[in-house]
Tab-separated table of C-alpha atoms in Angstrom:
chain	number	residue	atom	x	y	z
A	1	MET	CA	0.046	0.114	-0.233
A	2	ALA	CA	1.573	3.572	-1.066
A	3	ASP	CA	1.716	6.303	1.624
A	4	VAL	CA	-0.992	8.558	2.283
A	5	GLY	CA	0.996	11.325	0.607
A	6	GLU	CA	1.642	9.369	-2.591
A	7	LEU	CA	-1.995	8.549	-2.887
A	8	LYS	CA	-3.001	12.134	-2.579
A	9	ASP	CA	-0.758	13.286	-4.964
A	10	PHE	CA	-1.979	10.562	-7.520
A	11	ILE	CA	-5.606	11.242	-6.782
A	12	CYS	CA	-5.028	15.163	-7.272
A	13	GLN	CA	-3.395	14.471	-10.577
A	14	LYS	CA	-6.185	12.286	-11.912
A	15	PHE	CA	-8.946	14.581	-10.912
A	16	CYS	CA	-6.836	17.503	-12.975
A	17	GLU	CA	-6.861	15.140	-15.779
A	18	ASN	CA	-10.203	13.807	-15.962
A	19	VAL	CA	-11.750	17.437	-15.131
A	20	GLY	CA	-9.585	19.311	-17.482
A	21	LEU	CA	-8.265	21.806	-14.993
A	22	LYS	CA	-4.877	23.302	-13.915
A	23	ALA	CA	-3.902	22.201	-10.183
A	24	GLU	CA	-3.893	25.528	-9.391
A	25	GLU	CA	-7.417	26.391	-10.384
A	26	LEU	CA	-8.885	23.100	-8.963
A	27	PHE	CA	-7.421	23.391	-5.784
A	28	GLY	CA	-5.758	26.687	-5.315
A	29	ALA	CA	-9.158	28.076	-4.980
A	30	ASP	CA	-10.551	24.583	-3.367
A	31	LEU	CA	-13.481	24.769	-5.788
A	32	THR	CA	-16.848	23.495	-4.961
A	33	LEU	CA	-18.196	20.660	-7.486
A	34	ALA	CA	-20.540	23.277	-8.952
A	35	GLU	CA	-17.708	25.472	-9.722
A	36	VAL	CA	-15.976	22.772	-11.094
A	37	ILE	CA	-18.676	21.821	-13.686
A	38	ALA	CA	-19.115	25.726	-14.544
A	39	ARG	CA	-15.343	26.081	-15.277
A	40	SER	CA	-14.410	22.867	-16.957
A	41	ASP	CA	-14.908	22.666	-20.956
A	42	ARG	CA	-15.459	19.081	-20.675
A	43	MET	CA	-18.323	19.378	-18.205
A	44	THR	CA	-22.035	19.891	-19.055
A	45	ASN	CA	-23.388	18.198	-15.727
A	46	SER	CA	-23.095	16.277	-12.584
A	47	VAL	CA	-23.188	13.111	-14.792
A	48	ASP	CA	-19.702	14.540	-16.347
A	49	LEU	CA	-18.396	15.111	-12.984
A	50	MET	CA	-19.498	11.545	-11.735
A	51	GLU	CA	-17.289	10.072	-14.764
A	52	ALA	CA	-14.519	11.963	-14.028
A	53	PHE	CA	-14.587	10.387	-10.494
A	54	ALA	CA	-15.048	7.051	-12.091
A	55	LYS	CA	-12.149	7.480	-14.261
A	56	SER	CA	-10.122	8.330	-11.444
A	57	SER	CA	-11.120	5.525	-9.354
A	58	ASN	CA	-10.532	3.134	-12.325
A	59	ALA	CA	-7.002	4.719	-12.187
A	60	LEU	CA	-6.305	4.039	-8.647
A	61	ARG	CA	-7.415	0.313	-9.293
A	62	LYS	CA	-5.030	0.130	-12.319
A	63	GLN	CA	-2.017	1.819	-10.185
A	64	TYR	CA	-2.667	0.353	-6.988
A	65	ALA	CA	-5.133	-2.359	-7.023
A	66	ILE	CA	-7.529	-0.364	-4.860
A	67	ARG	CA	-11.318	-0.028	-5.490
A	68	VAL	CA	-12.879	3.237	-4.448
A	69	ARG	CA	-16.679	3.191	-4.591
A	70	LEU	CA	-18.052	6.588	-5.566
A	71	PRO	CA	-19.463	8.809	-3.411
A	72	ALA	CA	-22.893	10.667	-3.841
A	73	LEU	CA	-22.014	14.358	-2.940
A	74	SER	CA	-23.825	17.573	-3.149
A	75	LEU	CA	-22.953	20.356	-5.379
A	76	ASP	CA	-21.535	22.501	-2.507
A	77	THR	CA	-19.071	20.370	-1.564
A	78	PRO	CA	-15.430	21.475	-2.064
A	79	ILE	CA	-13.226	19.224	-4.071
A	80	SER	CA	-10.835	19.043	-1.153
A	81	GLN	CA	-13.489	17.122	0.596
A	82	VAL	CA	-13.719	14.677	-2.291
A	83	VAL	CA	-9.819	14.126	-2.339
A	84	ASP	CA	-10.106	13.271	1.692
A	85	LEU	CA	-13.162	10.738	0.923
A	86	PHE	CA	-11.057	9.175	-1.685
A	87	VAL	CA	-7.996	8.755	0.509
A	88	GLN	CA	-10.227	7.529	3.136
A	89	GLU	CA	-11.659	4.916	1.118
A	90	CYS	CA	-8.369	3.913	-0.175
A	91	GLN	CA	-6.889	3.229	3.583
A	92	GLN	CA	-10.136	1.252	4.178
A	93	GLY	CA	-8.346	-1.002	1.688
A	94	ARG	CA	-11.137	-2.514	-0.036
A	95	PRO	CA	-9.565	-5.057	-2.402
A	96	VAL	CA	-10.105	-5.111	-6.206
B	1	MET	CA	-72.988	-14.635	-38.839
B	2	ALA	CA	-72.455	-14.285	-42.765
B	3	THR	CA	-69.915	-16.531	-44.287
B	4	VAL	CA	-67.391	-15.891	-47.168
B	5	ARG	CA	-65.491	-18.602	-49.188
B	6	GLU	CA	-61.567	-17.609	-48.936
B	7	HIS	CA	-59.062	-20.237	-50.497
B	8	GLY	CA	-61.846	-22.779	-50.670
B	9	LEU	CA	-62.788	-22.430	-46.826
B	10	LEU	CA	-65.749	-20.733	-45.615
B	11	LYS	CA	-64.937	-18.133	-43.135
B	12	PRO	CA	-67.189	-16.132	-40.687
B	13	VAL	CA	-67.387	-12.223	-41.331
B	14	SER	CA	-69.567	-9.448	-40.043
B	15	LEU	CA	-72.425	-8.679	-41.435
B	16	GLU	CA	-71.512	-5.237	-42.238
B	17	ASP	CA	-68.389	-6.384	-44.044
B	18	ALA	CA	-70.528	-8.839	-45.991
B	19	LEU	CA	-72.767	-6.030	-47.209
B	20	VAL	CA	-69.778	-3.939	-48.192
B	21	ARG	CA	-68.432	-6.554	-50.200
B	22	MET	CA	-71.840	-7.384	-51.752
B	23	SER	CA	-71.955	-3.793	-52.608
B	24	GLY	CA	-68.519	-4.021	-54.545
B	25	LEU	CA	-66.803	-1.302	-52.216
B	26	VAL	CA	-63.615	-3.643	-51.650
B	27	GLU	CA	-61.845	-5.499	-54.366
B	28	SER	CA	-59.875	-8.035	-51.975
B	29	PRO	CA	-60.489	-9.774	-48.689
B	30	ALA	CA	-57.295	-7.886	-47.317
B	31	GLU	CA	-59.025	-4.747	-47.463
B	32	LEU	CA	-61.275	-6.055	-44.723
B	33	ALA	CA	-58.738	-7.513	-42.535
B	34	PRO	CA	-58.868	-5.719	-39.123
B	35	PRO	CA	-56.348	-2.754	-39.051
B	36	ARG	CA	-52.789	-3.918	-37.252
B	37	ARG	CA	-52.910	-3.031	-33.548
B	38	PRO	CA	-51.027	0.149	-32.840
B	39	THR	CA	-47.691	-0.399	-30.854
B	40	VAL	CA	-44.740	1.322	-30.000
B	41	VAL	CA	-42.184	0.231	-32.550
B	42	ALA	CA	-39.586	-1.753	-30.136
B	43	ASP	CA	-36.874	-1.858	-32.770
B	44	LEU	CA	-36.631	1.303	-34.475
B	45	TYR	CA	-33.088	0.822	-35.666
B	46	ARG	CA	-34.040	-2.046	-37.732
B	47	ALA	CA	-37.174	-0.542	-38.819
B	48	PHE	CA	-35.327	2.192	-40.578
B	49	LYS	CA	-32.032	0.230	-41.721
B	50	GLU	CA	-33.297	-3.242	-42.690
B	51	GLU	CA	-37.054	-3.017	-43.113
B	52	GLY	CA	-36.912	0.082	-45.323
B	53	ARG	CA	-39.427	1.886	-43.320
B	54	ARG	CA	-39.960	5.587	-43.615
B	55	LEU	CA	-40.376	8.684	-41.644
B	56	VAL	CA	-44.090	8.701	-42.659
B	57	ASP	CA	-44.662	5.140	-41.887
B	58	ILE	CA	-43.440	5.451	-38.521
B	59	THR	CA	-45.083	8.982	-38.030
B	60	TRP	CA	-48.447	7.087	-38.885
B	61	ASP	CA	-48.000	4.306	-36.081
B	62	GLN	CA	-47.139	6.931	-33.473
B	63	HIS	CA	-50.432	8.606	-34.793
B	64	ARG	CA	-52.729	5.681	-34.530
B	65	LEU	CA	-51.435	4.456	-30.988
B	66	HIS	CA	-51.837	8.252	-29.534
B	67	GLU	CA	-55.200	8.235	-31.230
B	68	ALA	CA	-56.141	4.864	-30.057
B	69	ARG	CA	-55.210	5.435	-26.556
B	70	ARG	CA	-56.808	9.062	-26.026
B	71	TRP	CA	-59.102	9.604	-23.204
B	72	SER	CA	-61.042	12.783	-22.033
B	73	ALA	CA	-59.494	14.824	-18.964
B	74	THR	CA	-62.769	16.781	-18.778
B	75	ALA	CA	-64.868	13.510	-18.444
B	76	LEU	CA	-62.581	11.952	-16.167
B	77	VAL	CA	-62.278	14.800	-13.910
B	78	GLU	CA	-66.143	15.491	-13.407
B	79	SER	CA	-66.453	11.633	-12.499
B	80	VAL	CA	-64.387	12.312	-9.361
B	81	CYS	CA	-66.983	12.292	-6.357
B	82	LEU	CA	-65.209	15.345	-4.645
B	83	GLU	CA	-66.904	14.688	-1.303
B	84	GLN	CA	-65.220	11.281	-1.239
B	85	LEU	CA	-61.666	12.582	-1.274
B	86	THR	CA	-59.629	12.301	2.064
B	87	GLU	CA	-57.318	15.287	2.925
B	88	LYS	CA	-54.745	13.057	1.810
B	89	ASP	CA	-55.951	12.207	-1.708
B	90	ARG	CA	-56.592	15.783	-2.186
B	91	PHE	CA	-52.788	16.624	-1.082
B	92	VAL	CA	-51.830	14.060	-3.515
B	93	VAL	CA	-53.864	15.496	-6.393
B	94	TRP	CA	-52.278	19.006	-5.466
B	95	SER	CA	-48.751	17.581	-5.558
B	96	ALA	CA	-49.207	15.531	-8.705
B	97	GLY	CA	-50.450	18.460	-10.560
B	98	LYS	CA	-47.272	20.395	-9.513
B	99	ALA	CA	-45.062	17.761	-10.521
B	100	GLU	CA	-46.814	17.264	-14.018
B	101	MET	CA	-46.202	20.837	-14.792
B	102	THR	CA	-42.621	20.229	-15.557
B	103	ALA	CA	-43.675	17.900	-18.266
B	104	LYS	CA	-44.198	20.658	-20.781
B	105	PRO	CA	-40.701	22.080	-20.173
B	106	SER	CA	-39.099	18.613	-20.877
B	107	ALA	CA	-41.143	17.952	-24.011
B	108	ASP	CA	-40.035	21.477	-25.242
B	109	ARG	CA	-36.663	20.660	-24.808
B	110	MET	CA	-36.682	17.199	-26.217
B	111	ALA	CA	-38.385	18.604	-29.448
B	112	ARG	CA	-35.712	21.254	-29.711
B	113	LEU	CA	-32.688	19.220	-29.012
B	114	ALA	CA	-33.751	16.455	-31.294
B	115	ASP	CA	-34.131	18.676	-34.354
B	116	LYS	CA	-30.676	20.222	-33.382
B	117	GLU	CA	-29.571	16.802	-33.228
B	118	CYS	CA	-31.043	15.495	-36.439
B	119	ARG	CA	-29.576	18.199	-38.539
B	120	ARG	CA	-25.875	17.120	-37.074
B	121	TRP	CA	-26.484	13.660	-38.604
B	122	VAL	CA	-27.889	14.702	-42.071
B	123	GLY	CA	-25.749	13.708	-44.644
B	124	LYS	CA	-23.387	11.665	-42.328
B	125	ASP	CA	-25.872	8.906	-41.328
B	126	SER	CA	-29.210	9.005	-42.795
B	127	VAL	CA	-30.277	6.259	-40.493
B	128	VAL	CA	-29.360	7.935	-37.122
B	129	ALA	CA	-30.924	11.264	-38.755
B	130	SER	CA	-34.538	9.562	-39.095
B	131	ILE	CA	-34.414	7.850	-35.764
B	132	VAL	CA	-33.609	11.224	-33.996
B	133	GLN	CA	-36.355	12.939	-36.302
B	134	ALA	CA	-38.720	10.219	-35.250
B	135	LEU	CA	-37.977	11.051	-31.519
B	136	GLY	CA	-38.630	14.626	-32.221
B	137	THR	CA	-42.043	14.066	-34.062
B	138	TRP	CA	-43.306	11.748	-31.474
B	139	SER	CA	-42.596	14.559	-28.687
B	140	ARG	CA	-45.721	16.402	-30.090
B	141	TYR	CA	-47.853	13.373	-28.745
B	142	TRP	CA	-45.957	13.223	-25.669
B	143	ASN	CA	-46.365	16.922	-24.801
B	144	GLU	CA	-50.034	16.433	-25.543
B	145	GLU	CA	-50.591	13.633	-23.408
B	146	GLU	CA	-48.801	15.060	-20.549
B	147	ALA	CA	-51.155	18.245	-21.093
B	148	HIS	CA	-53.950	15.812	-19.901
B	149	HIS	CA	-52.093	14.821	-16.667
B	150	GLU	CA	-51.287	18.437	-15.889
B	151	THR	CA	-54.387	19.717	-16.270
B	152	SER	CA	-56.670	16.950	-14.847
B	153	PHE	CA	-54.706	17.372	-11.687
B	154	THR	CA	-54.535	21.213	-11.451
B	155	GLN	CA	-58.078	21.731	-11.987
B	156	LEU	CA	-59.065	18.650	-9.596
B	157	ALA	CA	-56.951	20.452	-6.871
B	158	MET	CA	-58.602	23.731	-7.382
B	159	LEU	CA	-62.069	21.966	-7.239
B	160	ALA	CA	-61.081	20.289	-4.036
B	161	GLY	CA	-60.264	23.568	-2.386
B	162	PHE	CA	-56.904	24.396	-3.237
B	163	GLU	CA	-55.722	28.147	-3.883
B	164	PRO	CA	-54.593	28.212	-7.602
B	165	LEU	CA	-50.952	28.268	-8.350
B	166	SER	CA	-49.738	31.788	-8.732
B	167	ASP	CA	-48.495	32.613	-12.177
B	168	ASP	CA	-44.850	33.433	-10.951
B	169	ALA	CA	-45.126	29.322	-9.531
B	170	VAL	CA	-46.530	28.400	-12.803
B	171	ILE	CA	-43.582	30.207	-14.595
B	172	GLU	CA	-40.811	28.849	-12.255
B	173	TYR	CA	-42.175	25.277	-13.033
B	174	ARG	CA	-42.190	25.944	-16.513
B	175	LYS	CA	-38.359	26.420	-16.933
B	176	VAL	CA	-36.893	24.549	-19.892
B	177	PHE	CA	-34.180	22.093	-18.954
B	178	PRO	CA	-30.551	22.609	-20.149
B	179	ASP	CA	-29.222	20.501	-22.956
B	180	ASP	CA	-27.404	17.491	-22.502
B	181	ASP	CA	-26.093	14.356	-24.468
B	182	LEU	CA	-29.162	12.977	-26.272
B	183	LEU	CA	-28.767	9.279	-25.266
B	184	ARG	CA	-28.619	10.605	-21.671
B	185	THR	CA	-31.615	12.565	-21.986
B	186	VAL	CA	-33.764	9.882	-23.491
B	187	THR	CA	-32.637	7.281	-20.908
B	188	MET	CA	-33.100	9.698	-18.084
B	189	LEU	CA	-36.724	10.282	-19.547
B	190	ALA	CA	-37.364	6.481	-19.856
B	191	PHE	CA	-36.412	6.354	-16.090
B	192	SER	CA	-38.652	9.439	-15.164
B	193	GLU	CA	-41.484	7.940	-16.866
B	194	SER	CA	-41.207	4.351	-14.859
B	195	ILE	CA	-40.982	6.303	-11.802
B	196	ALA	CA	-44.142	8.519	-12.373
B	197	SER	CA	-45.853	5.049	-13.460
B	198	VAL	CA	-45.095	3.304	-10.114
B	199	ASN	CA	-45.905	6.478	-8.020
B	200	TYR	CA	-49.689	6.651	-9.886
B	201	GLY	CA	-50.002	2.860	-9.114
B	202	GLN	CA	-49.259	3.599	-5.400
B	203	TYR	CA	-51.763	6.442	-5.447
B	204	MET	CA	-54.326	4.412	-7.327
B	205	ARG	CA	-54.182	1.670	-4.641
B	206	GLN	CA	-54.478	3.945	-1.887
B	207	VAL	CA	-57.698	5.934	-2.827
B	208	SER	CA	-61.208	4.635	-2.572
B	209	ASP	CA	-63.218	7.052	-5.135
B	210	PRO	CA	-63.550	5.073	-8.185
B	211	GLY	CA	-63.290	8.346	-10.678
B	212	LEU	CA	-59.710	9.151	-8.897
B	213	LYS	CA	-58.812	5.690	-8.965
B	214	MET	CA	-59.440	5.758	-12.925
B	215	LEU	CA	-57.502	8.970	-13.324
B	216	PHE	CA	-54.720	7.687	-11.768
B	217	LYS	CA	-54.782	4.383	-13.752
B	218	HIS	CA	-55.086	6.221	-16.864
B	219	VAL	CA	-52.355	8.757	-16.008
B	220	GLY	CA	-49.993	5.854	-15.223
B	221	ALA	CA	-50.878	3.824	-18.331
B	222	ASP	CA	-49.768	6.669	-20.230
B	223	GLU	CA	-46.377	7.014	-18.475
B	224	VAL	CA	-45.744	3.129	-19.343
B	225	GLN	CA	-46.479	4.169	-22.737
B	226	HIS	CA	-44.156	7.024	-22.696
B	227	MET	CA	-41.299	4.730	-20.942
B	228	GLN	CA	-41.823	2.138	-24.037
B	229	TYR	CA	-41.240	5.051	-26.354
B	230	PHE	CA	-38.187	6.219	-24.493
B	231	ILE	CA	-36.701	2.876	-24.324
B	232	SER	CA	-37.386	2.228	-28.155
B	233	PHE	CA	-35.549	5.639	-28.961
B	234	ALA	CA	-32.762	5.119	-26.518
B	235	LYS	CA	-32.201	1.254	-27.862
B	236	ALA	CA	-32.134	2.741	-31.567
B	237	LEU	CA	-29.564	5.044	-30.871
B	238	VAL	CA	-27.095	2.407	-28.951
B	239	ASP	CA	-28.017	-0.160	-31.905
B	240	SER	CA	-26.717	2.760	-34.361
B	241	GLY	CA	-23.397	2.522	-33.013
B	242	ALA	CA	-23.610	6.399	-32.943
B	243	TYR	CA	-24.064	6.798	-29.268
B	244	PRO	CA	-21.829	5.059	-26.630
B	245	ALA	CA	-23.903	2.680	-24.036
B	246	LYS	CA	-21.975	4.207	-21.162
B	247	GLU	CA	-23.926	7.394	-21.285
B	248	ALA	CA	-27.145	4.969	-20.391
B	249	PHE	CA	-25.052	3.345	-17.710
B	250	ALA	CA	-24.118	6.648	-16.466
B	251	VAL	CA	-27.590	7.642	-16.015
B	252	ALA	CA	-28.922	4.339	-14.398
B	253	HIS	CA	-26.110	4.812	-11.952
B	254	PHE	CA	-26.999	8.239	-11.247
B	255	PHE	CA	-30.547	7.140	-10.425
B	256	LEU	CA	-29.596	3.853	-8.679
B	257	ARG	CA	-26.543	4.763	-6.365
B	258	GLU	CA	-27.190	5.434	-2.597
B	259	GLU	CA	-29.070	8.731	-2.461
B	260	GLY	CA	-29.427	8.823	-6.016
B	261	GLU	CA	-32.484	10.201	-8.241
B	262	LEU	CA	-34.661	7.367	-7.359
B	263	TYR	CA	-35.185	8.486	-4.147
B	264	GLY	CA	-36.620	11.555	-5.116
B	265	SER	CA	-37.820	13.880	-2.305
B	266	ALA	CA	-36.865	11.796	0.231
B	267	ARG	CA	-33.123	12.057	-0.123
B	268	GLU	CA	-31.306	13.715	2.767
B	269	HIS	CA	-29.986	16.346	0.409
B	270	VAL	CA	-32.064	17.412	-2.661
B	271	GLU	CA	-30.004	19.861	-5.112
B	272	ASP	CA	-31.782	23.189	-5.839
B	273	ARG	CA	-30.364	23.504	-9.199
B	274	GLY	CA	-31.733	26.995	-10.116
B	275	THR	CA	-31.809	26.059	-13.763
B	276	HIS	CA	-35.021	23.729	-13.875
B	277	ILE	CA	-37.409	21.687	-11.611
B	278	ASN	CA	-37.104	17.927	-11.430
B	279	TRP	CA	-40.648	16.970	-10.448
B	280	TRP	CA	-39.239	13.994	-8.572
B	281	ASP	CA	-37.491	16.257	-5.949
B	282	HIS	CA	-41.036	18.127	-5.144
B	283	LEU	CA	-43.304	15.798	-4.078
B	284	GLU	CA	-44.257	16.894	-0.874
B	285	SER	CA	-45.397	14.853	2.394
B	286	GLU	CA	-47.871	12.035	1.673
B	287	ALA	CA	-47.266	12.090	-2.156
B	288	GLY	CA	-43.440	11.733	-1.369
B	289	GLN	CA	-43.934	9.131	1.175
B	290	ALA	CA	-45.929	7.017	-1.001
B	291	ALA	CA	-43.442	7.550	-3.779
B	292	ALA	CA	-40.466	6.277	-1.453
B	293	ALA	CA	-42.084	3.228	0.205
B	294	PRO	CA	-40.064	0.027	0.035
B	295	GLU	CA	-42.362	-1.609	-2.304
B	296	ALA	CA	-42.296	1.377	-4.552
B	297	LEU	CA	-38.474	1.794	-4.620
B	298	ASP	CA	-38.455	-2.140	-5.477
B	299	ARG	CA	-40.616	-1.775	-8.702
B	300	LYS	CA	-38.785	1.374	-9.624
B	301	ARG	CA	-35.450	-0.364	-9.397
B	302	SER	CA	-36.999	-3.190	-11.465
B	303	LEU	CA	-38.154	-0.961	-13.958
B	304	ILE	CA	-34.781	0.770	-14.479
B	305	LEU	CA	-32.801	-2.465	-14.555
B	306	HIS	CA	-35.328	-3.706	-17.088
B	307	SER	CA	-35.015	-0.323	-19.309
B	308	LEU	CA	-31.448	-0.289	-19.068
B	309	ARG	CA	-31.055	-3.900	-20.411
B	310	ARG	CA	-33.464	-3.393	-23.487
B	311	ILE	CA	-31.630	-0.153	-24.434
B	312	THR	CA	-28.135	-1.629	-23.944
B	313	GLY	CA	-28.612	-5.355	-24.462
B	314	VAL	CA	-26.592	-5.770	-20.947
B	315	ALA	CA	-28.364	-7.287	-18.097
B	316	CYS	CA	-27.631	-6.224	-14.314
B	317	ALA	CA	-29.380	-7.486	-11.410
B	318	SER	CA	-28.108	-4.748	-8.927
B	319	ALA	CA	-27.179	-0.827	-8.426
B	320	GLU	CA	-23.564	-2.571	-7.500
B	321	GLU	CA	-23.523	-4.376	-11.094
B	322	VAL	CA	-24.757	-1.162	-12.832
B	323	GLU	CA	-21.792	0.829	-11.454
B	324	ASP	CA	-19.280	-1.943	-11.826
B	325	THR	CA	-20.518	-2.112	-15.560
B	326	TRP	CA	-20.339	1.738	-15.893
B	327	MET	CA	-16.810	1.916	-14.468
B	328	ASP	CA	-15.747	-0.823	-17.016
B	329	LEU	CA	-17.240	0.908	-19.988
B	330	VAL	CA	-15.537	4.537	-19.097
B	331	GLY	CA	-12.103	3.100	-18.705
B	332	CYS	CA	-9.505	5.306	-16.900
């Protein structure tokens, strides 16, 4: 199992890739999920956001063999909280 | 009963048919065959691609089914005995009227989105263009049928003593939904109609007035028919290969997941989107409770899984299987 810092970096990197925003923009202002949808050129609505999280979860599965179930979150949730939830899920160590 | 000789066999015919034949108004027995019972065309891609059917053929099928199923909102509202309605009945009627008010903006969006999408395919894929145009064409029947639901319930609510909704409230409920991917939109509508049909079944079983019971039954049956149409259009989009099945799975996951759309107004947190109103988020009090009863949720889950299977050809037995399949389809 990778350490928490490494996992967090990996998750942040995948979120940036999948929502199509730079790290400074996504995490600098700690955007809410509604703001992420509004700012990303790739997103029309929450379904696109869920797909970005699904792809990030799949990347974790491929890289670390960890399965993260997708959380149901309200649109006013800040992105930092989503990263924390993903890390917590990883720490629970649900195998693939 | 009169008889007629066909292929050496004597076959019974109605007196009217026999007289029409005797008068020389028909030239072949086929002309007297009963018209094909109108149904939803279940395999629309095949109909256009392999059977060579044209938009005018499909439109006639749509029209025949619409006409065969019509009922009178005026007559059904008049058949309800207002004195027999309980407080709960009245409240459910009022809530249903508000919910149905969002059907018009949904159908308006569908008509506009379908035509825009159809033009995108003209000259590139004539079968997809026809499928999408058939969807846009059908949306006029859908819109008209939904008008029966909205006006029946709102009128009944007023007759039962509720204050009429203000014009501001009506205008708020008429906000047109934002555009989305076409397959996602049609899949979402198939699910939305299936959820509505279960709700009306729940309400139907709980009321005692025969008129209101019949109204819920007619509205619920309309919703089932709409669900079948949306399944047919979504399946045709997937069958064409132009729209990936992952989008239908994404919507199914969105409905079935924990705290998903399936649970409507019973969810701990319901988004206030500002852009439009989802009817299932606004079923208040008793109407919301009936919609979230365990047996209702089971029926809704089953119908969503059934719809997803017919649209994509992939069978899933649970929300977890839907999530797993969807995640496999999106990749990383």
